[in-house]
Amino acid sequence: MKNSEALFQRLESSAPLTGAELSAVLALEDPCDLDRLFRLAYEVKTRNVGRLVHFRGLVEVGNVCAKDCLYCGIRKSNCNVRRYSMPREEILSLVDAARKARFGSVVLQGGERSDPAFVDEIETILREIRRRSDGALGVTLSLGEQSGDTLLRWREAGATRYLLRVETTSPELYAKIHPAGMTLADRIAALKRIQDAGYQTGTGVMIGLPGQTLRNLVDDLLFFRDFDVDMIGMGPYLPHPDTPLTQANPGFPPDSERQLLLGLKMIAACRLLIPDANIASTTALHALAPDGRERGLLAGANVVMPNLDDPKYKREYNLYAGKPNLDDGMEECLSSLVARIADIGESVAWGAPGDPLHFYSRIARSR
Ligand code: 5AD
């Protein structure tokens, strides 16, 4: 009997997965085993959330950032970035275009700012989006660590989901990739404030960081389960030339197909672990291979976040090297994506807000 047969029998029995089994999943290398893993995760996805892809229109509202994360291209000390804050009218017109294109939800993402002018501005924008859409459009925020008070204000103004990646759940690795003063404990406390404020809560990690072990990734997966997150957005780590982490690790990572496969294995493991979560097939997968996002969907993901920005901003919101479709506007990006999704036998859930089913099962359990 093949080594992996016993593992697959456990995975196929839908028994709760142990750390050792997750570790064995992430260590799979044989192409037939990987194929079997992705098929199984796809089957679990189909059974729990259907063969539907939920689109979130991504608006990158600004690249001004108060933080100095050692891996990120828009870190505060990178002087090579032209900073922008997208004017309110431009944000609103992208959101209008998303609604016209029948998107069920949008994501406002940007560098971390907590100054009062920014907090007020986001609140105003959220109220205006709700007014224009009659509350029918799902709005996700991805704006970094915020106070409980700010989170409540934005929640009351109409945001229903919030994404804050923990980046890694290893305190040592977290300390290595962030400047002094940023701690994993603070990050997790910020995520807890999001959950406590009543948001559908999303998190994630970077995969394939220098110094990251498979054990670290298993701990990340167990954290997602134990924190009871509703949404997961993970992606391969991609070096950005102007960052200290890249400069300290020249030539890393050596192999992009391996990075991509590890990303896909993490998606599959998440789907097996939290069958009713919303799991994103992220842009970083697309940066590694032209069909990276479709491969993510076939490994268990059910959400894609097409970028709505005008190319003039896209270029400046550069978290890592290799961001795809920099010169394309919304229409070009969308038509090829929709065709690719049809090619793999899935369809876009046009117009549906696409709340994570896990949110409702979590709320029902806590009653
Ligand atoms: N490679 C991959 N992902 C990155 N992010 C930031 N920098 C990089 C990078 N170099 C991710 C972080 C952050 C999200 C918005 O972008 O996980 O939370």
mmCIF file of C-alpha atoms and ligand atoms in Angstrom:
data_model
loop_
_atom_site.group_PDB
_atom_site.id
_atom_site.type_symbol
_atom_site.label_atom_id
_atom_site.label_comp_id
_atom_site.label_asym_id
_atom_site.label_seq_id
_atom_site.Cartn_x
_atom_site.Cartn_y
_atom_site.Cartn_z
ATOM 1 C CA MET A 1 0.000 0.000 0.000
ATOM 2 C CA LYS A 2 1.223 3.473 -0.839
ATOM 3 C CA ASN A 3 2.457 5.563 2.120
ATOM 4 C CA SER A 4 -0.172 8.201 1.562
ATOM 5 C CA GLU A 5 -3.113 5.743 1.327
ATOM 6 C CA ALA A 6 -3.783 5.723 5.077
ATOM 7 C CA LEU A 7 -3.682 9.539 5.120
ATOM 8 C CA PHE A 8 -6.215 9.792 2.285
ATOM 9 C CA GLN A 9 -8.502 7.299 3.962
ATOM 10 C CA ARG A 10 -8.535 9.579 7.020
ATOM 11 C CA LEU A 11 -9.088 12.682 4.912
ATOM 12 C CA GLU A 12 -11.906 11.018 2.981
ATOM 13 C CA SER A 13 -13.611 9.894 6.202
ATOM 14 C CA SER A 14 -14.163 13.606 7.135
ATOM 15 C CA ALA A 15 -12.788 12.907 10.627
ATOM 16 C CA PRO A 16 -11.451 15.995 12.465
ATOM 17 C CA LEU A 17 -7.865 16.505 11.327
ATOM 18 C CA THR A 18 -4.926 16.351 13.712
ATOM 19 C CA GLY A 19 -1.769 18.453 13.530
ATOM 20 C CA ALA A 20 0.166 15.384 12.370
ATOM 21 C CA GLU A 21 -2.285 14.795 9.522
ATOM 22 C CA LEU A 22 -2.154 18.433 8.434
ATOM 23 C CA SER A 23 1.603 18.208 8.456
ATOM 24 C CA ALA A 24 1.435 15.118 6.241
ATOM 25 C CA VAL A 25 -0.925 16.971 3.872
ATOM 26 C CA LEU A 26 1.507 19.886 3.518
ATOM 27 C CA ALA A 27 4.403 17.481 2.954
ATOM 28 C CA LEU A 28 2.734 15.713 -0.019
ATOM 29 C CA GLU A 29 4.890 16.024 -3.145
ATOM 30 C CA ASP A 30 3.914 13.219 -5.492
ATOM 31 C CA PRO A 31 1.866 14.710 -8.395
ATOM 32 C CA CYS A 32 -0.777 11.955 -8.112
ATOM 33 C CA ASP A 33 -1.135 12.609 -4.384
ATOM 34 C CA LEU A 34 -1.441 16.338 -4.971
ATOM 35 C CA ASP A 35 -4.053 15.759 -7.620
ATOM 36 C CA ARG A 36 -6.010 13.556 -5.229
ATOM 37 C CA LEU A 37 -5.729 16.148 -2.427
ATOM 38 C CA PHE A 38 -6.971 19.001 -4.623
ATOM 39 C CA ARG A 39 -9.838 16.870 -5.972
ATOM 40 C CA LEU A 40 -10.886 15.965 -2.451
ATOM 41 C CA ALA A 41 -10.782 19.593 -1.267
ATOM 42 C CA TYR A 42 -12.747 20.589 -4.383
ATOM 43 C CA GLU A 43 -15.363 17.983 -3.602
ATOM 44 C CA VAL A 44 -15.676 19.276 -0.005
ATOM 45 C CA LYS A 45 -16.030 22.811 -1.371
ATOM 46 C CA THR A 46 -18.712 21.732 -3.859
ATOM 47 C CA ARG A 47 -20.686 20.001 -1.138
ATOM 48 C CA ASN A 48 -20.504 22.932 1.290
ATOM 49 C CA VAL A 49 -20.475 26.115 -0.759
ATOM 50 C CA GLY A 50 -21.257 24.965 -4.306
ATOM 51 C CA ARG A 51 -19.386 25.486 -7.563
ATOM 52 C CA LEU A 52 -19.827 29.219 -7.362
ATOM 53 C CA VAL A 53 -17.189 31.913 -7.357
ATOM 54 C CA HIS A 54 -17.910 35.038 -5.324
ATOM 55 C CA PHE A 55 -16.349 38.190 -6.685
ATOM 56 C CA ARG A 56 -15.219 41.006 -4.391
ATOM 57 C CA GLY A 57 -14.361 44.166 -6.270
ATOM 58 C CA LEU A 58 -11.073 45.363 -4.793
ATOM 59 C CA VAL A 59 -10.509 49.089 -4.425
ATOM 60 C CA GLU A 60 -7.037 50.016 -3.197
ATOM 61 C CA VAL A 61 -7.991 53.263 -1.496
ATOM 62 C CA GLY A 62 -4.486 54.463 -0.625
ATOM 63 C CA ASN A 63 -0.889 53.426 -0.086
ATOM 64 C CA VAL A 64 -0.012 55.785 2.776
ATOM 65 C CA CYS A 65 0.975 53.486 5.638
ATOM 66 C CA ALA A 66 1.955 54.043 9.244
ATOM 67 C CA LYS A 67 3.599 50.625 9.510
ATOM 68 C CA ASP A 68 7.029 49.436 8.444
ATOM 69 C CA CYS A 69 6.603 45.675 7.882
ATOM 70 C CA LEU A 70 9.879 44.296 6.566
ATOM 71 C CA TYR A 71 8.329 42.409 3.606
ATOM 72 C CA CYS A 72 5.881 44.981 2.279
ATOM 73 C CA GLY A 73 6.495 47.254 -0.704
ATOM 74 C CA ILE A 74 4.378 50.109 0.704
ATOM 75 C CA ARG A 75 6.146 50.131 4.089
ATOM 76 C CA LYS A 76 6.510 53.587 5.569
ATOM 77 C CA SER A 77 10.270 53.848 4.940
ATOM 78 C CA ASN A 78 10.156 52.909 1.257
ATOM 79 C CA CYS A 79 10.957 56.275 -0.356
ATOM 80 C CA ASN A 80 10.547 54.861 -3.864
ATOM 81 C CA VAL A 81 6.757 54.781 -3.566
ATOM 82 C CA ARG A 82 4.630 57.616 -4.885
ATOM 83 C CA ARG A 83 2.001 57.912 -2.169
ATOM 84 C CA TYR A 84 -1.651 58.454 -3.033
ATOM 85 C CA SER A 85 -4.992 58.634 -1.279
ATOM 86 C CA MET A 86 -7.771 57.943 -3.741
ATOM 87 C CA PRO A 87 -10.273 60.822 -3.670
ATOM 88 C CA ARG A 88 -13.728 59.982 -2.307
ATOM 89 C CA GLU A 89 -15.451 60.539 -5.665
ATOM 90 C CA GLU A 90 -13.099 58.109 -7.403
ATOM 91 C CA ILE A 91 -13.689 55.443 -4.776
ATOM 92 C CA LEU A 92 -17.433 55.902 -5.079
ATOM 93 C CA SER A 93 -17.371 55.784 -8.849
ATOM 94 C CA LEU A 94 -15.423 52.498 -8.770
ATOM 95 C CA VAL A 95 -18.001 51.120 -6.360
ATOM 96 C CA ASP A 96 -20.782 52.309 -8.701
ATOM 97 C CA ALA A 97 -19.018 50.579 -11.598
ATOM 98 C CA ALA A 98 -18.779 47.396 -9.531
ATOM 99 C CA ARG A 99 -22.513 47.502 -8.840
ATOM 100 C CA LYS A 100 -23.238 48.090 -12.516
ATOM 101 C CA ALA A 101 -21.062 45.087 -13.368
ATOM 102 C CA ARG A 102 -23.282 43.075 -10.899
ATOM 103 C CA PHE A 103 -20.681 42.582 -8.187
ATOM 104 C CA GLY A 104 -22.338 41.553 -4.910
ATOM 105 C CA SER A 105 -19.623 43.056 -2.777
ATOM 106 C CA VAL A 106 -16.527 45.234 -2.668
ATOM 107 C CA VAL A 107 -13.387 45.412 -0.539
ATOM 108 C CA LEU A 108 -11.809 48.695 0.499
ATOM 109 C CA GLN A 109 -8.151 47.958 1.141
ATOM 110 C CA GLY A 110 -5.322 50.314 1.967
ATOM 111 C CA GLY A 111 -2.248 51.084 4.003
ATOM 112 C CA GLU A 112 -2.819 51.387 7.734
ATOM 113 C CA ARG A 113 -3.891 54.820 8.978
ATOM 114 C CA SER A 114 -5.747 55.655 12.157
ATOM 115 C CA ASP A 115 -5.659 59.452 12.093
ATOM 116 C CA PRO A 116 -9.061 61.068 12.726
ATOM 117 C CA ALA A 117 -9.341 62.523 9.207
ATOM 118 C CA PHE A 118 -8.934 59.047 7.688
ATOM 119 C CA VAL A 119 -11.334 57.382 10.109
ATOM 120 C CA ASP A 120 -13.959 60.062 9.363
ATOM 121 C CA GLU A 121 -13.422 59.796 5.620
ATOM 122 C CA ILE A 122 -13.906 56.009 5.572
ATOM 123 C CA GLU A 123 -17.044 56.423 7.658
ATOM 124 C CA THR A 124 -18.432 58.981 5.196
ATOM 125 C CA ILE A 125 -17.615 56.731 2.236
ATOM 126 C CA LEU A 126 -19.289 53.728 3.875
ATOM 127 C CA ARG A 127 -22.470 55.706 4.540
ATOM 128 C CA GLU A 128 -22.542 56.909 0.963
ATOM 129 C CA ILE A 129 -22.043 53.379 -0.410
ATOM 130 C CA ARG A 130 -24.934 52.166 1.731
ATOM 131 C CA ARG A 131 -27.130 55.041 0.582
ATOM 132 C CA ARG A 132 -26.395 54.446 -3.101
ATOM 133 C CA SER A 133 -26.813 50.670 -2.922
ATOM 134 C CA ASP A 134 -29.737 50.544 -0.477
ATOM 135 C CA GLY A 135 -27.551 48.368 1.736
ATOM 136 C CA ALA A 136 -27.558 45.591 -0.862
ATOM 137 C CA LEU A 137 -23.804 45.620 -1.485
ATOM 138 C CA GLY A 138 -21.522 43.698 0.900
ATOM 139 C CA VAL A 139 -18.620 45.879 2.066
ATOM 140 C CA THR A 140 -15.388 44.419 3.414
ATOM 141 C CA LEU A 141 -12.642 46.508 4.959
ATOM 142 C CA SER A 142 -8.946 45.652 4.937
ATOM 143 C CA LEU A 143 -7.356 48.678 6.580
ATOM 144 C CA GLY A 144 -5.053 47.224 9.214
ATOM 145 C CA GLU A 145 -5.208 47.292 13.002
ATOM 146 C CA GLN A 146 -7.848 49.659 14.379
ATOM 147 C CA SER A 147 -9.323 50.517 17.776
ATOM 148 C CA GLY A 148 -12.608 48.986 18.954
ATOM 149 C CA ASP A 149 -14.194 52.430 18.682
ATOM 150 C CA THR A 150 -13.172 52.895 15.039
ATOM 151 C CA LEU A 151 -14.280 49.372 14.181
ATOM 152 C CA LEU A 152 -17.718 50.017 15.678
ATOM 153 C CA ARG A 153 -18.091 53.311 13.831
ATOM 154 C CA TRP A 154 -17.240 51.687 10.510
ATOM 155 C CA ARG A 155 -19.508 48.737 11.308
ATOM 156 C CA GLU A 156 -22.406 51.104 12.036
ATOM 157 C CA ALA A 157 -21.677 52.987 8.831
ATOM 158 C CA GLY A 158 -22.246 49.817 6.793
ATOM 159 C CA ALA A 159 -19.135 47.603 6.681
ATOM 160 C CA THR A 160 -19.958 43.978 7.457
ATOM 161 C CA ARG A 161 -16.664 42.162 6.887
ATOM 162 C CA TYR A 162 -13.082 42.820 7.882
ATOM 163 C CA LEU A 163 -9.858 41.175 6.768
ATOM 164 C CA LEU A 164 -6.722 41.347 8.875
ATOM 165 C CA ARG A 165 -4.039 38.816 8.139
ATOM 166 C CA VAL A 166 -2.036 37.683 11.146
ATOM 167 C CA GLU A 167 0.754 37.037 8.581
ATOM 168 C CA THR A 168 2.156 34.129 10.672
ATOM 169 C CA THR A 169 1.174 32.642 14.029
ATOM 170 C CA SER A 170 4.754 31.953 15.077
ATOM 171 C CA PRO A 171 5.738 34.729 17.540
ATOM 172 C CA GLU A 172 9.416 34.295 16.620
ATOM 173 C CA LEU A 173 8.841 34.476 12.872
ATOM 174 C CA TYR A 174 6.416 37.392 13.357
ATOM 175 C CA ALA A 175 9.150 39.276 15.218
ATOM 176 C CA LYS A 176 11.667 38.535 12.439
ATOM 177 C CA ILE A 177 9.519 40.009 9.678
ATOM 178 C CA HIS A 178 8.293 43.076 11.571
ATOM 179 C CA PRO A 179 10.084 46.021 13.155
ATOM 180 C CA ALA A 180 10.640 46.194 16.905
ATOM 181 C CA GLY A 181 7.425 47.092 18.694
ATOM 182 C CA MET A 182 5.071 45.077 16.474
ATOM 183 C CA THR A 183 3.990 41.852 18.157
ATOM 184 C CA LEU A 184 1.869 38.865 17.255
ATOM 185 C CA ALA A 185 -0.066 39.327 20.508
ATOM 186 C CA ASP A 186 -1.117 42.843 19.400
ATOM 187 C CA ARG A 187 -2.084 41.522 15.979
ATOM 188 C CA ILE A 188 -4.263 38.782 17.452
ATOM 189 C CA ALA A 189 -5.825 41.267 19.882
ATOM 190 C CA ALA A 190 -6.693 43.468 16.877
ATOM 191 C CA LEU A 191 -8.310 40.484 15.144
ATOM 192 C CA LYS A 192 -10.309 39.756 18.292
ATOM 193 C CA ARG A 193 -11.599 43.341 18.357
ATOM 194 C CA ILE A 194 -12.829 42.801 14.799
ATOM 195 C CA GLN A 195 -14.668 39.617 15.747
ATOM 196 C CA ASP A 196 -16.078 41.256 18.905
ATOM 197 C CA ALA A 197 -17.354 44.224 16.908
ATOM 198 C CA GLY A 198 -19.582 41.766 15.020
ATOM 199 C CA TYR A 199 -17.782 41.626 11.693
ATOM 200 C CA GLN A 200 -17.576 38.567 9.503
ATOM 201 C CA THR A 201 -13.939 38.055 10.277
ATOM 202 C CA GLY A 202 -11.157 37.100 7.913
ATOM 203 C CA THR A 203 -7.503 36.430 8.409
ATOM 204 C CA GLY A 204 -4.615 34.713 6.687
ATOM 205 C CA VAL A 205 -0.887 34.288 6.457
ATOM 206 C CA MET A 206 1.914 34.565 3.963
ATOM 207 C CA ILE A 207 3.139 31.201 2.748
ATOM 208 C CA GLY A 208 6.789 30.383 2.081
ATOM 209 C CA LEU A 209 8.404 33.142 4.145
ATOM 210 C CA PRO A 210 12.147 32.862 4.724
ATOM 211 C CA GLY A 211 12.645 30.761 7.846
ATOM 212 C CA GLN A 212 9.026 29.477 7.904
ATOM 213 C CA THR A 213 8.638 25.751 8.584
ATOM 214 C CA LEU A 214 5.816 23.338 7.748
ATOM 215 C CA ARG A 215 5.178 23.149 11.505
ATOM 216 C CA ASN A 216 4.580 26.933 11.478
ATOM 217 C CA LEU A 217 2.019 26.511 8.679
ATOM 218 C CA VAL A 218 0.257 23.697 10.540
ATOM 219 C CA ASP A 219 -0.002 26.007 13.560
ATOM 220 C CA ASP A 220 -1.452 28.693 11.268
ATOM 221 C CA LEU A 221 -4.138 26.273 10.086
ATOM 222 C CA LEU A 222 -5.000 25.232 13.636
ATOM 223 C CA PHE A 223 -5.195 28.902 14.612
ATOM 224 C CA PHE A 224 -7.759 29.569 11.839
ATOM 225 C CA ARG A 225 -9.870 26.712 13.156
ATOM 226 C CA ASP A 226 -9.557 27.603 16.840
ATOM 227 C CA PHE A 227 -10.188 31.325 16.292
ATOM 228 C CA ASP A 228 -13.270 30.307 14.309
ATOM 229 C CA VAL A 229 -12.543 32.615 11.376
ATOM 230 C CA ASP A 230 -15.182 33.032 8.685
ATOM 231 C CA MET A 231 -12.902 33.984 5.797
ATOM 232 C CA ILE A 232 -9.357 33.102 4.857
ATOM 233 C CA GLY A 233 -7.077 34.925 2.438
ATOM 234 C CA MET A 234 -3.568 33.550 2.185
ATOM 235 C CA GLY A 235 -0.950 33.905 -0.470
ATOM 236 C CA PRO A 236 2.600 32.984 -1.288
ATOM 237 C CA TYR A 237 5.239 35.402 -0.021
ATOM 238 C CA LEU A 238 6.676 37.311 -2.996
ATOM 239 C CA PRO A 239 9.825 39.369 -2.467
ATOM 240 C CA HIS A 240 9.695 43.107 -3.163
ATOM 241 C CA PRO A 241 13.096 44.525 -4.156
ATOM 242 C CA ASP A 242 12.861 47.628 -1.938
ATOM 243 C CA THR A 243 12.337 45.746 1.324
ATOM 244 C CA PRO A 244 14.761 44.631 4.054
ATOM 245 C CA LEU A 245 13.417 41.055 4.010
ATOM 246 C CA THR A 246 14.291 40.700 0.317
ATOM 247 C CA GLN A 247 17.656 42.369 0.734
ATOM 248 C CA ALA A 248 18.552 40.021 3.610
ATOM 249 C CA ASN A 249 17.516 36.934 1.595
ATOM 250 C CA PRO A 250 18.854 37.316 -1.955
ATOM 251 C CA GLY A 251 17.693 34.589 -4.329
ATOM 252 C CA PHE A 252 14.792 33.592 -2.091
ATOM 253 C CA PRO A 253 12.531 31.796 -2.827
ATOM 254 C CA PRO A 254 14.420 29.541 -5.226
ATOM 255 C CA ASP A 255 11.446 27.882 -6.909
ATOM 256 C CA SER A 256 8.153 29.570 -7.803
ATOM 257 C CA GLU A 257 6.269 26.381 -8.758
ATOM 258 C CA ARG A 258 7.020 24.990 -5.283
ATOM 259 C CA GLN A 259 5.776 28.259 -3.730
ATOM 260 C CA LEU A 260 2.588 27.993 -5.743
ATOM 261 C CA LEU A 261 2.039 24.336 -4.821
ATOM 262 C CA LEU A 262 2.527 25.095 -1.139
ATOM 263 C CA GLY A 263 -0.072 27.855 -1.469
ATOM 264 C CA LEU A 264 -2.502 25.421 -3.102
ATOM 265 C CA LYS A 265 -1.876 22.792 -0.408
ATOM 266 C CA MET A 266 -2.671 25.402 2.252
ATOM 267 C CA ILE A 267 -5.948 26.260 0.495
ATOM 268 C CA ALA A 268 -6.887 22.577 0.291
ATOM 269 C CA ALA A 269 -6.017 22.024 3.960
ATOM 270 C CA CYS A 270 -8.143 25.041 4.975
ATOM 271 C CA ARG A 271 -11.113 23.723 3.006
ATOM 272 C CA LEU A 272 -10.827 20.313 4.708
ATOM 273 C CA LEU A 273 -10.509 21.980 8.115
ATOM 274 C CA ILE A 274 -13.247 24.649 7.801
ATOM 275 C CA PRO A 275 -15.572 23.345 5.060
ATOM 276 C CA ASP A 276 -18.017 26.296 5.119
ATOM 277 C CA ALA A 277 -15.482 29.161 5.214
ATOM 278 C CA ASN A 278 -14.999 31.630 2.386
ATOM 279 C CA ILE A 279 -11.495 31.062 1.071
ATOM 280 C CA ALA A 280 -9.872 33.466 -1.373
ATOM 281 C CA SER A 281 -7.813 32.523 -4.366
ATOM 282 C CA THR A 282 -5.516 35.518 -4.104
ATOM 283 C CA THR A 283 -3.682 37.775 -6.532
ATOM 284 C CA ALA A 284 -0.325 36.492 -5.239
ATOM 285 C CA LEU A 285 -1.210 33.076 -6.767
ATOM 286 C CA HIS A 286 -1.938 34.842 -10.044
ATOM 287 C CA ALA A 287 1.434 36.605 -9.772
ATOM 288 C CA LEU A 288 3.185 33.218 -9.682
ATOM 289 C CA ALA A 289 1.341 31.656 -12.635
ATOM 290 C CA PRO A 290 -1.145 32.966 -15.226
ATOM 291 C CA ASP A 291 -3.613 30.272 -14.133
ATOM 292 C CA GLY A 292 -2.762 30.551 -10.414
ATOM 293 C CA ARG A 293 -6.223 31.773 -9.371
ATOM 294 C CA GLU A 294 -8.060 29.018 -11.262
ATOM 295 C CA ARG A 295 -5.771 26.471 -9.676
ATOM 296 C CA GLY A 296 -6.681 28.003 -6.291
ATOM 297 C CA LEU A 297 -10.394 27.563 -7.075
ATOM 298 C CA LEU A 298 -9.777 23.942 -8.069
ATOM 299 C CA ALA A 299 -7.941 23.360 -4.774
ATOM 300 C CA GLY A 300 -10.900 24.545 -2.668
ATOM 301 C CA ALA A 301 -11.085 28.355 -2.791
ATOM 302 C CA ASN A 302 -14.418 30.065 -3.616
ATOM 303 C CA VAL A 303 -13.662 33.796 -3.651
ATOM 304 C CA VAL A 304 -11.738 35.972 -6.123
ATOM 305 C CA MET A 305 -11.017 39.662 -5.646
ATOM 306 C CA PRO A 306 -10.713 41.338 -9.055
ATOM 307 C CA ASN A 307 -8.903 44.647 -8.868
ATOM 308 C CA LEU A 308 -11.111 47.592 -9.916
ATOM 309 C CA ASP A 309 -8.452 50.317 -9.787
ATOM 310 C CA ASP A 310 -7.449 52.516 -12.644
ATOM 311 C CA PRO A 311 -3.946 51.462 -13.803
ATOM 312 C CA LYS A 312 -2.556 54.805 -12.549
ATOM 313 C CA TYR A 313 -3.104 53.634 -8.955
ATOM 314 C CA LYS A 314 -2.509 49.904 -9.423
ATOM 315 C CA ARG A 315 1.158 50.494 -10.107
ATOM 316 C CA GLU A 316 1.647 52.440 -6.869
ATOM 317 C CA TYR A 317 -0.103 49.850 -4.693
ATOM 318 C CA ASN A 318 2.747 47.436 -5.025
ATOM 319 C CA LEU A 319 3.059 45.126 -2.048
ATOM 320 C CA TYR A 320 5.324 42.689 -3.936
ATOM 321 C CA ALA A 321 7.061 42.326 -7.293
ATOM 322 C CA GLY A 322 5.113 40.710 -10.132
ATOM 323 C CA LYS A 323 1.615 42.127 -9.516
ATOM 324 C CA PRO A 324 -0.351 41.021 -12.601
ATOM 325 C CA ASN A 325 -2.401 43.045 -15.146
ATOM 326 C CA LEU A 326 -0.837 46.378 -14.193
ATOM 327 C CA ASP A 327 -1.864 48.052 -17.435
ATOM 328 C CA ASP A 328 -5.364 46.636 -17.662
ATOM 329 C CA GLY A 329 -8.553 48.360 -16.570
ATOM 330 C CA MET A 330 -11.495 46.649 -14.955
ATOM 331 C CA GLU A 331 -13.161 45.427 -18.180
ATOM 332 C CA GLU A 332 -10.075 43.686 -19.569
ATOM 333 C CA CYS A 333 -9.304 41.985 -16.246
ATOM 334 C CA LEU A 334 -12.879 40.846 -15.823
ATOM 335 C CA SER A 335 -13.622 39.416 -19.233
ATOM 336 C CA SER A 336 -10.591 37.130 -19.245
ATOM 337 C CA LEU A 337 -11.227 36.076 -15.648
ATOM 338 C CA VAL A 338 -14.874 35.217 -16.281
ATOM 339 C CA ALA A 339 -13.873 33.119 -19.312
ATOM 340 C CA ARG A 340 -11.226 31.283 -17.297
ATOM 341 C CA ILE A 341 -13.754 30.533 -14.561
ATOM 342 C CA ALA A 342 -16.217 29.135 -17.108
ATOM 343 C CA ASP A 343 -13.402 26.999 -18.544
ATOM 344 C CA ILE A 344 -12.973 25.191 -15.240
ATOM 345 C CA GLY A 345 -16.711 24.520 -15.001
ATOM 346 C CA GLU A 346 -17.509 27.090 -12.317
ATOM 347 C CA SER A 347 -19.724 30.141 -12.498
ATOM 348 C CA VAL A 348 -19.696 33.586 -10.956
ATOM 349 C CA ALA A 349 -22.359 34.233 -8.298
ATOM 350 C CA TRP A 350 -23.281 37.574 -9.858
ATOM 351 C CA GLY A 351 -25.108 39.940 -7.529
ATOM 352 C CA ALA A 352 -24.933 37.699 -4.445
ATOM 353 C CA PRO A 353 -23.425 39.338 -1.359
ATOM 354 C CA GLY A 354 -21.771 35.972 -0.651
ATOM 355 C CA ASP A 355 -21.655 36.056 3.139
ATOM 356 C CA PRO A 356 -19.491 33.251 4.518
ATOM 357 C CA LEU A 357 -21.799 30.432 5.645
ATOM 358 C CA HIS A 358 -19.371 29.851 8.496
ATOM 359 C CA PHE A 359 -20.394 33.207 10.007
ATOM 360 C CA TYR A 360 -23.968 31.989 10.445
ATOM 361 C CA SER A 361 -22.962 28.584 11.804
ATOM 362 C CA ARG A 362 -20.596 30.343 14.250
ATOM 363 C CA ILE A 363 -23.303 32.748 15.443
ATOM 364 C CA ALA A 364 -25.815 29.897 15.808
ATOM 365 C CA ARG A 365 -23.289 27.909 17.870
ATOM 366 C CA SER A 366 -22.608 30.847 20.185
ATOM 367 C CA ARG A 367 -26.298 31.333 21.021
HETATM 368 N N1 5AD B 1 4.412 39.049 -0.502
HETATM 369 C C1 5AD B 1 3.170 38.539 -0.362
HETATM 370 N N2 5AD B 1 2.192 39.151 0.311
HETATM 371 C C2 5AD B 1 2.474 40.358 0.844
HETATM 372 N N3 5AD B 1 1.718 41.204 1.581
HETATM 373 C C3 5AD B 1 2.445 42.283 1.877
HETATM 374 N N4 5AD B 1 3.678 42.158 1.369
HETATM 375 C C4 5AD B 1 3.733 40.972 0.733
HETATM 376 C C5 5AD B 1 4.729 40.264 0.027
HETATM 377 N N5 5AD B 1 5.963 40.756 -0.122
HETATM 378 C C6 5AD B 1 0.363 40.850 2.000
HETATM 379 C C7 5AD B 1 0.269 40.830 3.526
HETATM 380 C C8 5AD B 1 -0.806 41.853 3.832
HETATM 381 C C9 5AD B 1 -1.590 41.890 2.539
HETATM 382 C C10 5AD B 1 -2.410 43.106 2.328
HETATM 383 O O1 5AD B 1 -0.584 41.790 1.560
HETATM 384 O O2 5AD B 1 -0.148 39.536 3.934
HETATM 385 O O3 5AD B 1 -1.614 41.503 4.930
#
